[in-house]
PDB file of C-alpha atoms in Angstrom:
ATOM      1  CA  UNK A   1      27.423   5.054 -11.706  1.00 70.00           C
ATOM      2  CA  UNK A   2      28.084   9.105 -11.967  1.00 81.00           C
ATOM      3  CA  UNK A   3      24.344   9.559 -13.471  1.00 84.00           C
ATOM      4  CA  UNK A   4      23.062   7.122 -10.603  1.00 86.00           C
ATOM      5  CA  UNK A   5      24.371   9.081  -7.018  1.00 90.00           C
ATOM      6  CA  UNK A   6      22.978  12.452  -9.039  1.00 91.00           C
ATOM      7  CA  UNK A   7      19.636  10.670  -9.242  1.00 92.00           C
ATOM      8  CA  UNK A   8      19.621   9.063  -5.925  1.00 92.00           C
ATOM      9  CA  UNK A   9      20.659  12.490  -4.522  1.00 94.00           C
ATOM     10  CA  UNK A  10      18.085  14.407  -5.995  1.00 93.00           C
ATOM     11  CA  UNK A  11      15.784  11.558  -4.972  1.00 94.00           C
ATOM     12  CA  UNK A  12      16.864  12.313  -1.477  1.00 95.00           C
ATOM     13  CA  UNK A  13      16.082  15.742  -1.587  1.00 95.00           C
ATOM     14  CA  UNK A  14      12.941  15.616  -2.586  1.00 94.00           C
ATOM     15  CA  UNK A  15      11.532  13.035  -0.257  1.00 94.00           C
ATOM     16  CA  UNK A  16      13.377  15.147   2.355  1.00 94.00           C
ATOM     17  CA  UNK A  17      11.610  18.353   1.495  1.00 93.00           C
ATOM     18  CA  UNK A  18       8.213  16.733   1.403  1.00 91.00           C
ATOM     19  CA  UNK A  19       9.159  15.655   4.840  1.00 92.00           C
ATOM     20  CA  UNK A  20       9.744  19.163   6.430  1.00 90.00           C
ATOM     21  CA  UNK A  21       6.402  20.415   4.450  1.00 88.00           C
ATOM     22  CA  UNK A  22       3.925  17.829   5.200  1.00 82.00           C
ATOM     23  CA  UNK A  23       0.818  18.270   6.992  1.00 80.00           C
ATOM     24  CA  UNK A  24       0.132  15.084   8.395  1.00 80.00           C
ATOM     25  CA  UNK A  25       2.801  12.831  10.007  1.00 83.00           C
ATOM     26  CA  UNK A  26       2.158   9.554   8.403  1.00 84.00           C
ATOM     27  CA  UNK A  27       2.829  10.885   5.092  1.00 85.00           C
ATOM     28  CA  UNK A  28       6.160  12.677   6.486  1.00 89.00           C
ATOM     29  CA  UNK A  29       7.233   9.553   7.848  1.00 90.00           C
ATOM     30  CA  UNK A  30       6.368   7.748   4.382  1.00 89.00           C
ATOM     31  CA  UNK A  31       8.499   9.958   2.607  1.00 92.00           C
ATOM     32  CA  UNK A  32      11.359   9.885   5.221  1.00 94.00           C
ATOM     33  CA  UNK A  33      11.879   6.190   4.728  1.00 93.00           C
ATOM     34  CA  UNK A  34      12.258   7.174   0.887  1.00 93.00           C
ATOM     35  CA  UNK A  35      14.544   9.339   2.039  1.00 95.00           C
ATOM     36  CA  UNK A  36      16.534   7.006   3.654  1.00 95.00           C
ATOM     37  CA  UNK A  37      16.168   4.620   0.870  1.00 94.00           C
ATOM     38  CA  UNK A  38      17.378   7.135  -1.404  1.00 94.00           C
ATOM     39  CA  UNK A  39      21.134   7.522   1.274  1.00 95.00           C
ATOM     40  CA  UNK A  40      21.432   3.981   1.325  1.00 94.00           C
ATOM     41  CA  UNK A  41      21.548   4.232  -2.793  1.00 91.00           C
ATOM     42  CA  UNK A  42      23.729   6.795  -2.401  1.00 92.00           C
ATOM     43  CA  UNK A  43      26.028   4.774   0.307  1.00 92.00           C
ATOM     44  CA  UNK A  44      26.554   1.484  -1.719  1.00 88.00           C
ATOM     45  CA  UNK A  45      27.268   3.701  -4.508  1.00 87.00           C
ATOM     46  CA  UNK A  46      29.978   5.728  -2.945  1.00 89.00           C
ATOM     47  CA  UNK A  47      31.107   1.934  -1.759  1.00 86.00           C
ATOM     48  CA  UNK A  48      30.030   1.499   1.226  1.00 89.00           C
ATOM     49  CA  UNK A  49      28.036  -1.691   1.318  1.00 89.00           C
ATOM     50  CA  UNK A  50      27.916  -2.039   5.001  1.00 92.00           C
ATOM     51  CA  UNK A  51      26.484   1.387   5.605  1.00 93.00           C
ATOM     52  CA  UNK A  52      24.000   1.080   3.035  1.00 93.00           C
ATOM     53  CA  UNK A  53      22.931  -2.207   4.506  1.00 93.00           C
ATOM     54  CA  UNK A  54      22.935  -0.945   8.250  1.00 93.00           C
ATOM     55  CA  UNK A  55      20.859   2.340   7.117  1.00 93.00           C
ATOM     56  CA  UNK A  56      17.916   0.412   5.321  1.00 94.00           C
ATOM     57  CA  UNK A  57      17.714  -1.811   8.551  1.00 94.00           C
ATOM     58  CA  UNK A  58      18.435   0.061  11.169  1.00 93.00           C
ATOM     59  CA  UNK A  59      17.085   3.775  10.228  1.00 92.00           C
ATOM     60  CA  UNK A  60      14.273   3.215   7.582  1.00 91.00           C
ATOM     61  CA  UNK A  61      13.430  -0.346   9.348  1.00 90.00           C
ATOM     62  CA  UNK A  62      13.627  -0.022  13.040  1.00 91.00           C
ATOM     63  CA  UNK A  63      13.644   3.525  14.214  1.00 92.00           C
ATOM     64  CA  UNK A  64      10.842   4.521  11.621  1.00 91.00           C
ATOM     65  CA  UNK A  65       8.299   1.653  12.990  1.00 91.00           C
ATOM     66  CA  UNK A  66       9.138   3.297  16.602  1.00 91.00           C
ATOM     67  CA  UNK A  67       7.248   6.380  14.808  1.00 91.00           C
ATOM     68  CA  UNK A  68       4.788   4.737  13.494  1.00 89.00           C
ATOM     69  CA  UNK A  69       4.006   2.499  16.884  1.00 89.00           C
ATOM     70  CA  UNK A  70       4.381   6.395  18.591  1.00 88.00           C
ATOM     71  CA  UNK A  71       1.755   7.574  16.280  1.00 85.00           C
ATOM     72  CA  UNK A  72      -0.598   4.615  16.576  1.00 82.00           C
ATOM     73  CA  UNK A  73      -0.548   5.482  20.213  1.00 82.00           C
ATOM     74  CA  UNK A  74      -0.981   9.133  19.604  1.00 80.00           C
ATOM     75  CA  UNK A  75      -4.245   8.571  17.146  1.00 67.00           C
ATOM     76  CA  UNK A  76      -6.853   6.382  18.935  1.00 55.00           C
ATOM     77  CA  UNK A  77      -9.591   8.351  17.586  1.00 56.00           C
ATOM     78  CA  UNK A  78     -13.111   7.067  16.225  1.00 54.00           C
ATOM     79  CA  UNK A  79     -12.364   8.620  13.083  1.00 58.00           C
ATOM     80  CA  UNK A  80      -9.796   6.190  12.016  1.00 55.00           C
ATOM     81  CA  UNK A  81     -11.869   3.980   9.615  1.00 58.00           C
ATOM     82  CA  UNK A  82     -12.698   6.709   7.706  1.00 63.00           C
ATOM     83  CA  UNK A  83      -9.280   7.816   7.820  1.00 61.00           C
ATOM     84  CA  UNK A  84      -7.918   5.164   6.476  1.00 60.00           C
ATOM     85  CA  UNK A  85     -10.080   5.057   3.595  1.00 64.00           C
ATOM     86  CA  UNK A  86      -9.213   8.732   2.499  1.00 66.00           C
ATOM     87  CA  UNK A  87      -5.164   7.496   2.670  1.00 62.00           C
ATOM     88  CA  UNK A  88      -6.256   4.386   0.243  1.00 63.00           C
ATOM     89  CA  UNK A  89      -7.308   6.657  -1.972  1.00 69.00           C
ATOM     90  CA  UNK A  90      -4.634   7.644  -4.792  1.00 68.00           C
ATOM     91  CA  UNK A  91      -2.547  11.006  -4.663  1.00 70.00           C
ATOM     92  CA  UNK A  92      -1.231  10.320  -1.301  1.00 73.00           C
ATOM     93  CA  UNK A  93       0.732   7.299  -1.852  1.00 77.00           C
ATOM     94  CA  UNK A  94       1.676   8.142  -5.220  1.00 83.00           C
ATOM     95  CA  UNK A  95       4.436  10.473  -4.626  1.00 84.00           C
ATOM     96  CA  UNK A  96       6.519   8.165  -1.952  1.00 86.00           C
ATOM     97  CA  UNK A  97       5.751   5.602  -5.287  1.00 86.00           C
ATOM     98  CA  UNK A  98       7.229   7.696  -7.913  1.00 89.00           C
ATOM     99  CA  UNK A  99      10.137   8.620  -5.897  1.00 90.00           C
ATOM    100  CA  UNK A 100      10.698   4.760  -4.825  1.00 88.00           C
ATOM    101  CA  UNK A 101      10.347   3.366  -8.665  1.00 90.00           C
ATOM    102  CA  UNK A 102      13.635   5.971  -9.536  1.00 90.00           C
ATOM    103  CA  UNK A 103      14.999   4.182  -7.095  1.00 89.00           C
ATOM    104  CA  UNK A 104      14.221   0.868  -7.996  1.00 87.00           C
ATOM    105  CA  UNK A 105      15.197   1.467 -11.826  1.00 88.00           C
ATOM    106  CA  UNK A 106      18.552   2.243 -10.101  1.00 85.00           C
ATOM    107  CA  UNK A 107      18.761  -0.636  -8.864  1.00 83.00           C
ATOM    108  CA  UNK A 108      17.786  -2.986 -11.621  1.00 83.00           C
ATOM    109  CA  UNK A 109      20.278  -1.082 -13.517  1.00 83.00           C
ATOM    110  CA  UNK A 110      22.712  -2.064 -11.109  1.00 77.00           C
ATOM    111  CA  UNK A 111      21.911  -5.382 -10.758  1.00 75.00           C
ATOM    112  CA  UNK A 112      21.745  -5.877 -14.611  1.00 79.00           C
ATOM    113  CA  UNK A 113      25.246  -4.814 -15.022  1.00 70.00           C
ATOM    114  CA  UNK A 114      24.386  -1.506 -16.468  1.00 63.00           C
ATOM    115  CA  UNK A 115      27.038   0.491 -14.298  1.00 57.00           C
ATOM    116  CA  UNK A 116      29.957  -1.714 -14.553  1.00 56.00           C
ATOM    117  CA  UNK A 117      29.198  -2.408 -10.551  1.00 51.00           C
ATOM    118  CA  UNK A 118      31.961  -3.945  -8.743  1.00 48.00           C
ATOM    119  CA  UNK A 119      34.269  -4.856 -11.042  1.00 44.00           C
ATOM    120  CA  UNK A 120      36.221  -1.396 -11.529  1.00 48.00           C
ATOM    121  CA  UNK A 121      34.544   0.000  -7.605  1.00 63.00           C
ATOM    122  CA  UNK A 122      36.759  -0.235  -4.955  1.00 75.00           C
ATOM    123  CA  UNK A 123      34.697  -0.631  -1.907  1.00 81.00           C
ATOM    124  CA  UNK A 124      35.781  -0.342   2.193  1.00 84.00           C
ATOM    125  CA  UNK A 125      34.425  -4.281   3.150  1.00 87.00           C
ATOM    126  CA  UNK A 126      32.739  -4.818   5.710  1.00 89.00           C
ATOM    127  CA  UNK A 127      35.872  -7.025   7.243  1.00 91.00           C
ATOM    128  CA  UNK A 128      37.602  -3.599   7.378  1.00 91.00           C
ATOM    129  CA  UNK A 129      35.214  -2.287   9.046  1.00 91.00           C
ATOM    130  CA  UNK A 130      34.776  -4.652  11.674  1.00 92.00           C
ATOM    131  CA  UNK A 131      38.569  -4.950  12.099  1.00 92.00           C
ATOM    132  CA  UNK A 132      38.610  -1.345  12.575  1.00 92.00           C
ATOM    133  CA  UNK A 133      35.822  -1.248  14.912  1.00 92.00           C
ATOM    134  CA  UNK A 134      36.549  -3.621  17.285  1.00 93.00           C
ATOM    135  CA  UNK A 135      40.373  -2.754  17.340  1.00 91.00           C
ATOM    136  CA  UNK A 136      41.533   1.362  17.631  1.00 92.00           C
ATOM    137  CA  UNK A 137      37.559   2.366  18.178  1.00 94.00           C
ATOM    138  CA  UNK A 138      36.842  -0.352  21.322  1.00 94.00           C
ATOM    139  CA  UNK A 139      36.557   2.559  23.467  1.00 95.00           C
ATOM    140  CA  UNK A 140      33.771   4.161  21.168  1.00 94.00           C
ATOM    141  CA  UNK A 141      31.919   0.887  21.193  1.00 95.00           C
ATOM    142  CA  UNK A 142      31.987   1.191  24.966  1.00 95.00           C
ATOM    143  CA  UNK A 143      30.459   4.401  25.076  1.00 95.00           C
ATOM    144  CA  UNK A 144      27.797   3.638  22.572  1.00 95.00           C
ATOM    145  CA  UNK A 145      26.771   1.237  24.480  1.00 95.00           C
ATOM    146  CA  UNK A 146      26.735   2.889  27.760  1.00 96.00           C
ATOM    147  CA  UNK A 147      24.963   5.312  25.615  1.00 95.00           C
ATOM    148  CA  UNK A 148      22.108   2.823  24.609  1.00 95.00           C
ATOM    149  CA  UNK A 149      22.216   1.278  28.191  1.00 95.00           C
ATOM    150  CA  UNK A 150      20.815   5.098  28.854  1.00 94.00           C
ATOM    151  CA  UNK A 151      18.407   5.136  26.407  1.00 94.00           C
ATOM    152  CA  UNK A 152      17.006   2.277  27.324  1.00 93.00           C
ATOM    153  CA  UNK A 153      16.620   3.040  31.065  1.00 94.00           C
ATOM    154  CA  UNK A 154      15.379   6.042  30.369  1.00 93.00           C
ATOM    155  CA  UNK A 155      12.552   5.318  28.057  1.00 91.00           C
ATOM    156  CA  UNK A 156      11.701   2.612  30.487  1.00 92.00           C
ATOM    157  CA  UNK A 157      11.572   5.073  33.160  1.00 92.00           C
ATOM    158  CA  UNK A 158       9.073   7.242  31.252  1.00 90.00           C
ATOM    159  CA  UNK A 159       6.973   4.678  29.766  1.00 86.00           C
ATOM    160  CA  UNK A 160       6.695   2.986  33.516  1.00 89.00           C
ATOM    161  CA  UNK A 161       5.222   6.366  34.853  1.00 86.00           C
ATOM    162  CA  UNK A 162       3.031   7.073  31.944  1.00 84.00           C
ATOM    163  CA  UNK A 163       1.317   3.723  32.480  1.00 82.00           C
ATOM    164  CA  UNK A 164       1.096   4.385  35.929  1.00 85.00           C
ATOM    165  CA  UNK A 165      -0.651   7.878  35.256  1.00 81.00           C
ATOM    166  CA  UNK A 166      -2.899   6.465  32.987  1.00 78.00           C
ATOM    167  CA  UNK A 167      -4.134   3.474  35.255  1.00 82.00           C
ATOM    168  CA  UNK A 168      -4.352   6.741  38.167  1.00 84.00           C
ATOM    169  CA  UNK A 169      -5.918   8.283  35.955  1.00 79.00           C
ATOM    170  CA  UNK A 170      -8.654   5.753  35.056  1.00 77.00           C
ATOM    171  CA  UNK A 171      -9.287   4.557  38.528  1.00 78.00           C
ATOM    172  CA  UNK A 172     -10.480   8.067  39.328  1.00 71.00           C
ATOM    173  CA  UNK A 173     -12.660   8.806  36.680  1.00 59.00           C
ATOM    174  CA  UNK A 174     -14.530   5.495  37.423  1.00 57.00           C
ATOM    175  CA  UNK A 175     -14.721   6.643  40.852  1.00 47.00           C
ATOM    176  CA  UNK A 176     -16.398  10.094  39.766  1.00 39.00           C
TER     177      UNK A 176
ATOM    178  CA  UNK B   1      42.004  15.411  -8.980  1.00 46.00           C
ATOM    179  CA  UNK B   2      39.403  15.339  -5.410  1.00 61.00           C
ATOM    180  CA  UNK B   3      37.203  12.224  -6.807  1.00 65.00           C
ATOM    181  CA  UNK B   4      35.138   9.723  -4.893  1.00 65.00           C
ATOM    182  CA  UNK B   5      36.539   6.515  -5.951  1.00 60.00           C
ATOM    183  CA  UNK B   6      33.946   6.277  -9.518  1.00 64.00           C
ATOM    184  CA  UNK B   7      34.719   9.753 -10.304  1.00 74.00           C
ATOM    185  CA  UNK B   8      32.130  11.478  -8.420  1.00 81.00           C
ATOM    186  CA  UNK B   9      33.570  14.876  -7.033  1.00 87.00           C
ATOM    187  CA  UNK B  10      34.069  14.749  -3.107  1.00 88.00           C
ATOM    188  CA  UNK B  11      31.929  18.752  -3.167  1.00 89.00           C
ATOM    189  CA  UNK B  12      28.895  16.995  -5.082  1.00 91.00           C
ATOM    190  CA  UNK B  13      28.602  14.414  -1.985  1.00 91.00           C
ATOM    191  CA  UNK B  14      29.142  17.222   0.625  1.00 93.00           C
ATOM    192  CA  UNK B  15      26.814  19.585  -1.068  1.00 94.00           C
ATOM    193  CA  UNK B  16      24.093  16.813  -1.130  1.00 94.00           C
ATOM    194  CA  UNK B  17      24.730  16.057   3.068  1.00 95.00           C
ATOM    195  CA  UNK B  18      25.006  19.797   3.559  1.00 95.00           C
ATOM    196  CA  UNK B  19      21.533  20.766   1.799  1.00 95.00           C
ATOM    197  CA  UNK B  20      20.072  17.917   3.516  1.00 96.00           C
ATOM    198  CA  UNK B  21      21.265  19.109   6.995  1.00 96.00           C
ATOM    199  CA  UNK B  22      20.286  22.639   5.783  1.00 95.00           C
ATOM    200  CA  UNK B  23      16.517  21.260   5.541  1.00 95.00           C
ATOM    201  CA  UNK B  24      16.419  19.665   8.779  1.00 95.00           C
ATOM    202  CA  UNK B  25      17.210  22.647  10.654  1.00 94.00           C
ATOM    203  CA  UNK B  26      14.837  24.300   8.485  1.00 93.00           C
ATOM    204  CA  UNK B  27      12.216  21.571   9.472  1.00 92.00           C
ATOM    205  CA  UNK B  28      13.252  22.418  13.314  1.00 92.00           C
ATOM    206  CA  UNK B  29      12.308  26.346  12.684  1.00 91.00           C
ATOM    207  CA  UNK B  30       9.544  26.500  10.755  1.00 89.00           C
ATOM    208  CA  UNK B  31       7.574  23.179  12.375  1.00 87.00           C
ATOM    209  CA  UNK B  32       5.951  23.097  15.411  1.00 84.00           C
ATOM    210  CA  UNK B  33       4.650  19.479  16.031  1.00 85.00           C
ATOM    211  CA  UNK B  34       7.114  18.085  18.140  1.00 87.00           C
ATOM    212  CA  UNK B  35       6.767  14.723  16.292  1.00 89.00           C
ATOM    213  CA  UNK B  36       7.840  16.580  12.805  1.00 90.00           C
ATOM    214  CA  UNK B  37      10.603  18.076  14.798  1.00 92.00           C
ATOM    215  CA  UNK B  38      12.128  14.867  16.177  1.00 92.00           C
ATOM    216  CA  UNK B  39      12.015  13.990  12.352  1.00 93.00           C
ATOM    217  CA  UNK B  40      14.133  16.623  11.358  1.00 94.00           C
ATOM    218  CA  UNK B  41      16.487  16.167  14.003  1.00 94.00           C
ATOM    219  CA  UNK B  42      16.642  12.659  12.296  1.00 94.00           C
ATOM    220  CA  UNK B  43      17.288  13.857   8.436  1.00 95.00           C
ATOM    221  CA  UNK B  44      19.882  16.259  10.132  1.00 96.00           C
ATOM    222  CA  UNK B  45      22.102  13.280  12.083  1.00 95.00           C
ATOM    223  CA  UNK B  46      21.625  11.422   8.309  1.00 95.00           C
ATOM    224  CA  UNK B  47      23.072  14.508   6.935  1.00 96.00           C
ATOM    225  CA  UNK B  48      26.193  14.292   9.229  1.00 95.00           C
ATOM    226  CA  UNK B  49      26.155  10.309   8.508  1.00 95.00           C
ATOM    227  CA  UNK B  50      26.570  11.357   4.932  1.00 95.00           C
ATOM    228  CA  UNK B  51      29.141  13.334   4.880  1.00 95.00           C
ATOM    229  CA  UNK B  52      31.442  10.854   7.123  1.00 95.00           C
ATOM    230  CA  UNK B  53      30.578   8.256   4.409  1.00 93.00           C
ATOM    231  CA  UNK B  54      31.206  10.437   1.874  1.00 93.00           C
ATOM    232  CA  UNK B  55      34.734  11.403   3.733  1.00 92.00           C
ATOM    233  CA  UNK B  56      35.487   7.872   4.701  1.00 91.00           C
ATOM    234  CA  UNK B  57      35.032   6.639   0.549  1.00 89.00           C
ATOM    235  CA  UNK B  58      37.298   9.868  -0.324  1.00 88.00           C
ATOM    236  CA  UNK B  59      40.393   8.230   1.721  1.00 87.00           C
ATOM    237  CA  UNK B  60      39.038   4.714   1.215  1.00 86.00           C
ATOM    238  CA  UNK B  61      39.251   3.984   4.940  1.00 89.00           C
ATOM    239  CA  UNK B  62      36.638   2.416   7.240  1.00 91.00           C
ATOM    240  CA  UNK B  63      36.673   5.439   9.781  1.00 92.00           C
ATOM    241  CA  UNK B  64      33.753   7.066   7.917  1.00 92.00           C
ATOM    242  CA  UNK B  65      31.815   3.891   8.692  1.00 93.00           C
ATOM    243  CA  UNK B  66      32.462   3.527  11.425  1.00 94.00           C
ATOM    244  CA  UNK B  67      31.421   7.470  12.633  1.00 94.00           C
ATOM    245  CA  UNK B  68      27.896   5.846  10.894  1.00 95.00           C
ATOM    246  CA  UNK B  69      27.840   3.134  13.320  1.00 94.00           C
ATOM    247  CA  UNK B  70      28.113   5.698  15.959  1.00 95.00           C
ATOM    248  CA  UNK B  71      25.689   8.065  14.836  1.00 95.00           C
ATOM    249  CA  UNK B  72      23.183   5.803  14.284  1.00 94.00           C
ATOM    250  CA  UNK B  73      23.527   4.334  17.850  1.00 94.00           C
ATOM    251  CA  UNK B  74      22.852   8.346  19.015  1.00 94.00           C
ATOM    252  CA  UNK B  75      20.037   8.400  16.912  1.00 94.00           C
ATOM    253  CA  UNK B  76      18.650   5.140  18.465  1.00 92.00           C
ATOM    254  CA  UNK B  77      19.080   6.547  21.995  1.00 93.00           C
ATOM    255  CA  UNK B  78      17.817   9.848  21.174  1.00 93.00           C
ATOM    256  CA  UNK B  79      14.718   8.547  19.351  1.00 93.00           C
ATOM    257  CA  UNK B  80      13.693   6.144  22.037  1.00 92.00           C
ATOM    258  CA  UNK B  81      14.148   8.770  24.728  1.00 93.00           C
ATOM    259  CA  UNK B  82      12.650  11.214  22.660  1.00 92.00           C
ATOM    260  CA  UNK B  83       9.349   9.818  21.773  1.00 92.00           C
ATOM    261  CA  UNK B  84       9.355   8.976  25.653  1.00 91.00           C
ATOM    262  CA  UNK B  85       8.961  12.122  26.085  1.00 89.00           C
ATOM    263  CA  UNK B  86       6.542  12.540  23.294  1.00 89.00           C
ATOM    264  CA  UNK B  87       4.144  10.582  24.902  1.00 87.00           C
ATOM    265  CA  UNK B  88       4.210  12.395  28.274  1.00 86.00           C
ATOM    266  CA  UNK B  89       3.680  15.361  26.682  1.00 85.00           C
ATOM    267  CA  UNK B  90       0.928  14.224  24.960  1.00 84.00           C
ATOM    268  CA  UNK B  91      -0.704  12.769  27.980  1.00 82.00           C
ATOM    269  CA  UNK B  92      -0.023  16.338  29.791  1.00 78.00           C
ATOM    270  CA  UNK B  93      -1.971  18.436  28.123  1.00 75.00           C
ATOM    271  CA  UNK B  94      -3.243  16.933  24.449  1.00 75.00           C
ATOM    272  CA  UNK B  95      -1.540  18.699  22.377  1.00 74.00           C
ATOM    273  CA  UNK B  96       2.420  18.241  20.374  1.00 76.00           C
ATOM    274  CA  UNK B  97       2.479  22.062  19.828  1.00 78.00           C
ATOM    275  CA  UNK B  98       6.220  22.502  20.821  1.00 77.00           C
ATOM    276  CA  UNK B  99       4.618  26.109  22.732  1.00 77.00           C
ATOM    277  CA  UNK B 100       2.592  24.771  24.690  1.00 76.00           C
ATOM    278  CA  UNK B 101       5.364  22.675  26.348  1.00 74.00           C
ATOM    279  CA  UNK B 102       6.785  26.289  27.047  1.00 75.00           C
ATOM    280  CA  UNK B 103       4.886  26.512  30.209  1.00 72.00           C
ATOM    281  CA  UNK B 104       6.138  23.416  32.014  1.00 68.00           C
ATOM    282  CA  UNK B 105       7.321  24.385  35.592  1.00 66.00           C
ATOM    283  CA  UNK B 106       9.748  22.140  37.122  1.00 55.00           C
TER     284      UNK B 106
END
């Protein structure tokens, strides 16, 4: 399990400094969710199960299609077809691949046996954690979700007056 | 004798959150695009994330988790509100250069 948190770590790493160095955003965001992949590896090996599993869904699932609906929005250009042919074409993909197939040899290892996985691991079980959250941290819960109440007005807020600019926006140039 | 719980040493996990966190805030210097900036913000709250989990497996107690749980419901909030703001900026004046958005006035 030692050689496997090195390997998801450098895995990590690199993903993470393709992010900061790419050029165009879809390929960033393709090689943050290997990044993210690469934590959760790293979380269920340092036993946390729980974390892993809230990372993958949560991080690389949710809040990375929010950038990709963000970027859809921000990219309505005529180009697009062609576009999207040049990202079919290999050399593009093939990194985020790579970097994904370490990490899925990791986890065939795992699931294979190969690390002795669970038997000799102590891990903090979900249960715990739910038992801890919900008992000394019920004020924190409270906050976070005051916290996301704000989000959520907020980004209604905004999105309410964008679509009102917009529909401004198009009623006068029909007018002109 | 300061082991992870399968004999990983605790530095190793806080050197891998720390150089992690060391290349989002390089991300927020040396990028411009406000969209790869809001990403780097993101790798640096995973960094943090790390390093509680890491902390939390050291002591084998759920705290570290649950400092996860929090931070990813801050990174929820700030992502939504932040591409929010994306967008308007966007619509303002076509461009996600971070200097243009230096000129706003009230």
């Amino acid at each position: 399990m030692t050689y496997a948190f090195y390997i998801a770590s450098f895995v990590a790493v690199a993903a993470t400094v393709r992010v900061i160095t790419g050029t165009h955003a879809v390929h960033a965001l393709l090689y943050l969710v290997v990044s993210l992949l690469a934590v959760a590896t790293i979380f269920l090996i340092l036993g946390a199960p729980f974390a892993a599993a809230l990372e993958v869904i949560i991080y690389a699932g949710a809040i990375m299609v929010l950038f990709v609906f963000v970027m859809m929005m921000l990219n309505p250009s005529p180009r697009t077809v062609r576009r999207e042919q040049h990202w079919l074409t290999p050399g593009i993909w093939v990194g985020p691949a790579i970097l994904t197939a370490i990490l899925m040899a990791e986890l065939a290892w795992v699931l294979t046996g190969g690390g002795d996985a669970g038997s000799s691991m102590e891990t903090v079980t979900p249960k715990v954690v739910g038992m801890t959250l919900f008992g000394p941290y019920i004020l924190g819960v409270e906050m976070a979700s005051v916290l996301l109440l704000a989000g959520l007005v907020g980004a209604y807020h905004l999105a309410y007056h964008l679509g009102r600019r917009r529909e401004r926006e198009k009623e006068g140039g029909n007018e002109r | 004798m300061n082991t992870l719980p399968n004999t990983i040493p605790i530095e190793h996990g806080l050197i891998v959150a720390a150089v992690l966190f060391i290349l989002g805030v390089t991300g927020v210097l040396i990028r411009r695009d406000m969209l790869f900036v809001l990403l780097s913000l993101e790798i640096m709250l995973n960094a943090s994330g790390l390093a509680f989990i890491v902390a939390g497996a050291r002591w084998l107690q759920p705290d570290g988790q649950i400092m996860f749980i929090f931070i990813l419901a801050v990174a929820a909030a700030e992502v939504s509100v932040g591409l929010a703001l994306i967008l308007w900026i966007y619509s303002w004046n076509r461009t996600l250069d971070a200097d243009c958005a230096s000129k706003m006035r009230g």
